[in-house]
Every structure is written in C-alpha cells, then in structure tokens.
Amino acid sequence: MKVTVTRSGGFAGLSTRWEVRVDEQPDEDAWLSLLRDLPWDAERRQAPQPDRYTYRIRCEPVPAARPEPREAVIGEQSLTGGWRELVDRVRSLDPSPERATPSRRDRGTSSTF
Amino acid sequence: MSTHTNIARCFIVPPYLLDHIAKLDDPRLEHASHAAQRALASAPPYATVRRGEPAPGQKSMRSTPEAPRREAVAGEPSRFISDAGGSENLPGRLVRSEGESPTADDSVNEAYDGLGDTYSLFWEAFTRDSIDDNGMPLAATVHYGEAYDNAFWDGTQMVFGDGDGQVFVGFTNSLSVIGHELAHGVTQYTANLVYSGQSGALNESVSDVFGALVEQHSRGHSADEASWLIGEGIFSAEVEGQALRSMKAPGTAYDDDVLGKDPQPADMSGYIETDDDNGGVHLNSGIPNRAFYLTATAIGGNAWESAGRIWYETLTTEIKANTDFAQFAEATATVAARLFGDDSSEADAVRSAWREVGVTSPAE
Ligand SMILES: [Zn+2]
C-alpha cells in the first residue's frame, strides 16, 4: 500500500508530492486502520478560499490489485482530524518531497499503479 | 491616538472582529474591549448581515451623536494586525490597531504599512473606500502556522505565513503579495469571480494586477519603470529566481533546482488543463496578467491611471462571477471605449493585448 499526498495551489501555485510506502512501515497496522477509518467517499462541498492549498490524498495498492485506489481532494481549511493526521504523518516520513508542476488533466483512466 | 478613540471606528468593524476584541482580556485593551462590547450590544447579530452589504443601520450609526466620537473617515484606512504566534488560530492576538506606533515585530509593521499602501492605491486611483467601498476595516494576521509557505484571504481577512526560511522567507516582505491578498477581498465584494478554471485564473490575475499596481503606486513607478514581478523579496538568497511570477514574461520568474521552473503560460497556446490548483488558477493567470502588462506598457505613463482604471471598472461594473477569458477581454475593451473613446489609443492597446496573448483571434 502506498499513500501519496499532492499539495497544489497556495499563493505560489507550486505542487509538492509526498509519498509513503505503508507496507514498509514498522507500524503498518496502525496506518491501515487510520486509512480504513477515513471517510473517503464523504461528499465535500467547500467553497475554495483564495490562495489556500488543495490536498489530493491517494491510497494505492502495490502492486496494482483490488481494491481500487481511493482518492480524496480536500481544501486546506477542511483538512482536520484523521485527514490532517494522515497528511502530517506522510509529510514527516518523506523529508524530500517531489516538487512538480501540476499534472495535466488525464482524460483516460489511469491504470499504471 | 488612544485606544478608546480607536475603537470608535469599530462601528464599521466587522462584528466578528468586534466579537474578538470584546473577548480580549488583555488589561491594556480594557477600553477597547468594553467599547467593542458596547458596539456589539447596539449592533444587530451578524448572522443577519449579508455579505457585501453594510450591516442594517450601519451608515446611520456612523453619524449618531451618542456613538463614540471619532467617525470612520473615508480616505483613511482602519487597520488591525493580529499575531497567530505560529498557531493556525485566526485571527490571533491583536497587536497593532490603526494609529498605533510601530511594534518591535517587522512582520507586523510590514503588514500594517502594506495595508496602508494598498488602501491608498484603491482610494487615490479609484476613490474606493476599502474592500467593500464602505470603510471596511483591514484585518491581517501574521506568523500563521509553522514554517508556513503561504499567504491567503479567508473571506474576511488576510493571513501571512513566515515561510520555511530555506525557500521562502516571509510573505509580508513583498508589497505586491499584501496588495494581492487585499485585492481578493475587493473581488469578493464586487464581481466575486468563481475560484475555479478561467474565472478563477481571472480572480488570481486581478489580484496580481492590483498587487503590482500597489507597488508601482507606492514607489511612483511608471509602467516602463515597473518590475512587473509578483512576490519579489519572498525567496531566500539560495533560490534561483527573482520572484514568484512575472506579468511581463510569465514562465520566467524562477528556474531553481528545488522549486523547478516557473510553470506559467504566457499565452493561450500554453493554457494548462489540470485538476490541481482549482483548475490551474495560479498558472493560467499568467495569460491575463500579460494582457494587462501589454496594455499598460502600450499606453505608457502610470499604469494605475489608464490600464488600472480600465481593469478596475471592468471588475466592479462589467463582469459576472463566471466570466471567462474571452468575456473578460470583451468587457475590458467595452470599458476602455467607454472611458477613453472607441478610437482611442487606450482601447486599441486593450484589443491588441488580448490578441497578442491569443484570447481573441487576429480577425477580431
Ligand atoms: Zn491569490
């Protein structure tokens, strides 16, 4: 299992991506339970606030397999509770994140994970 | 100015701020706190106030004789700077109110002065009395978050981080950043451009335009003398870059090992379709930014007197929340013709700028 956090937007409009291989963590069970309990499918209707960050949080099986990867897009101002905990954990374990220009929209279905 | 006369201006302070001041238990602010409590007691609950409109009775309250003496004066800002102390709690502790002397904290003073310069541009160039054109207090919080690499507008106030110290060194260092954030408030109270896709990129661009104009107005720079950079001074010395964005040459502001290269497109051929950044609002803003730069330099002189005037009138009278690039271009051309005449060099400059960035076609 792999978790990626891509933070985009902000005043600078820079994208930063942090990544953690959950299956390589000594406390894998705690990670899995944190991931399982998050409300991935909850509807998030939030008015964007100018220059705040947007977080795209993605959880992917490695190697590619069922279940389907899960993804949530959350505005910085709504990043609380378990989501905040997850993002803070991922960031703390990946001290050299990848800086990237925002990914261009992919019209097809991604199947590379 | 004593704290007591300061708070008299609170009849135009947003209730949330009054609420905040009323709850302060700092003994130095006792007068302010009591005055705010009195103001709250006589004001309607703020849930009933619709955004963009003065509170019911607000105007008359400003001239009521039994109100505390000092009235808010059009043409003078009403600034409140708070300190979040590294937390993410807003607004934080109030540390400098309008008329008070500088503090020992550079960030506080930079925010205070920057808000003053921004107020001055809007008042002197466009006779706009603050964000809502009704004397709304300018509230800002500094030292937000831990090593926070950002600044934002939360719908009611400006918020500035200190940066991580390695890439970014504090967001109050740049007057264009401060002007940019305050301009988000002006947009919210006028066209209220939807913060997504093209209307979102226009929202961003308008903030860059007025952020740049604040800096030019404050320095007395004409369009030819201006840097046309946004966020000069917020990078550390290690970063290979002049600023965060260049309105003159989008895509060239920085090229750094750690940050990568400035990703902004300079015309429609580079328009970025993305799901990130609310649909690339900070990226595609480079296109209308350059249209403004081309207009202002083609006209010459002080940008706030011509191109700035056209953009300001467009934002406040001519466009809707979901306006896209092409509609915005058309609106600026309409306004330029209205202000300066259809055959004017100003209107010509506007039309040719939008053609050059590929928003309108050469045939138009
Ligand atoms: Zn912005």
Coordinates of N, CA, C and O and ligand atoms in Angstrom, one line a residue, chain A residues 10-11 50-51, chain B residues 151-152 180-181 184 195 203-204 207-208 245 282, ligand 1:
Chain A
G10 N -2.0 27.3 -3.3 CA -1.3 28.2 -2.5 C -0.9 29.4 -3.3 O -1.0 29.4 -4.6
F11 N -0.5 30.5 -2.7 CA -0.1 31.7 -3.4 C 0.8 31.4 -4.6 O 0.7 32.0 -5.6
P50 N -9.3 31.8 -1.6 CA -8.2 32.2 -2.4 C -6.9 32.0 -1.8 O -6.6 32.3 -0.6
D51 N -6.0 31.3 -2.6 CA -4.6 31.1 -2.2 C -4.4 30.0 -1.2 O -3.3 29.8 -0.7
Chain B
A151 N 0.4 32.6 1.9 CA -0.5 33.7 2.4 C -1.8 33.5 1.7 O -1.9 33.0 0.6
F152 N -2.9 33.9 2.4 CA -4.2 33.7 1.8 C -5.2 34.7 2.3 O -5.0 35.4 3.2
H180 N -2.0 41.9 -3.3 CA -2.7 40.7 -3.9 C -3.8 40.2 -3.0 O -4.9 40.0 -3.4
E181 N -3.4 40.0 -1.7 CA -4.4 39.4 -0.8 C -5.6 40.3 -0.6 O -6.7 39.9 -0.6
H184 N -8.1 40.2 -3.3 CA -9.1 39.1 -3.3 C -10.3 39.6 -2.5 O -11.4 39.2 -2.9
Y195 N -13.8 30.8 -8.0 CA -12.4 30.4 -7.9 C -12.0 29.1 -8.5 O -11.6 28.2 -7.8
N203 N -9.7 35.7 -11.3 CA -9.6 36.2 -9.9 C -8.2 36.3 -9.5 O -7.8 37.4 -8.9
E204 N -7.4 35.3 -9.8 CA -5.9 35.4 -9.4 C -5.2 36.6 -10.2 O -4.4 37.3 -9.6
S207 N -5.9 39.9 -8.8 CA -5.2 40.2 -7.6 C -3.7 40.5 -7.9 O -3.1 41.4 -7.2
D208 N -3.1 39.8 -8.9 CA -1.8 40.2 -9.3 C -1.7 41.6 -9.8 O -0.8 42.4 -9.6
R245 N 6.1 35.3 -9.7 CA 5.5 35.4 -11.0 C 6.0 36.7 -11.8 O 6.4 37.7 -11.1
H282 N -3.5 29.6 -10.4 CA -2.2 30.3 -10.3 C -1.3 30.1 -11.5 O -0.2 30.7 -11.5
Ligands
ZN1 ZN -4.4 34.8 -4.9

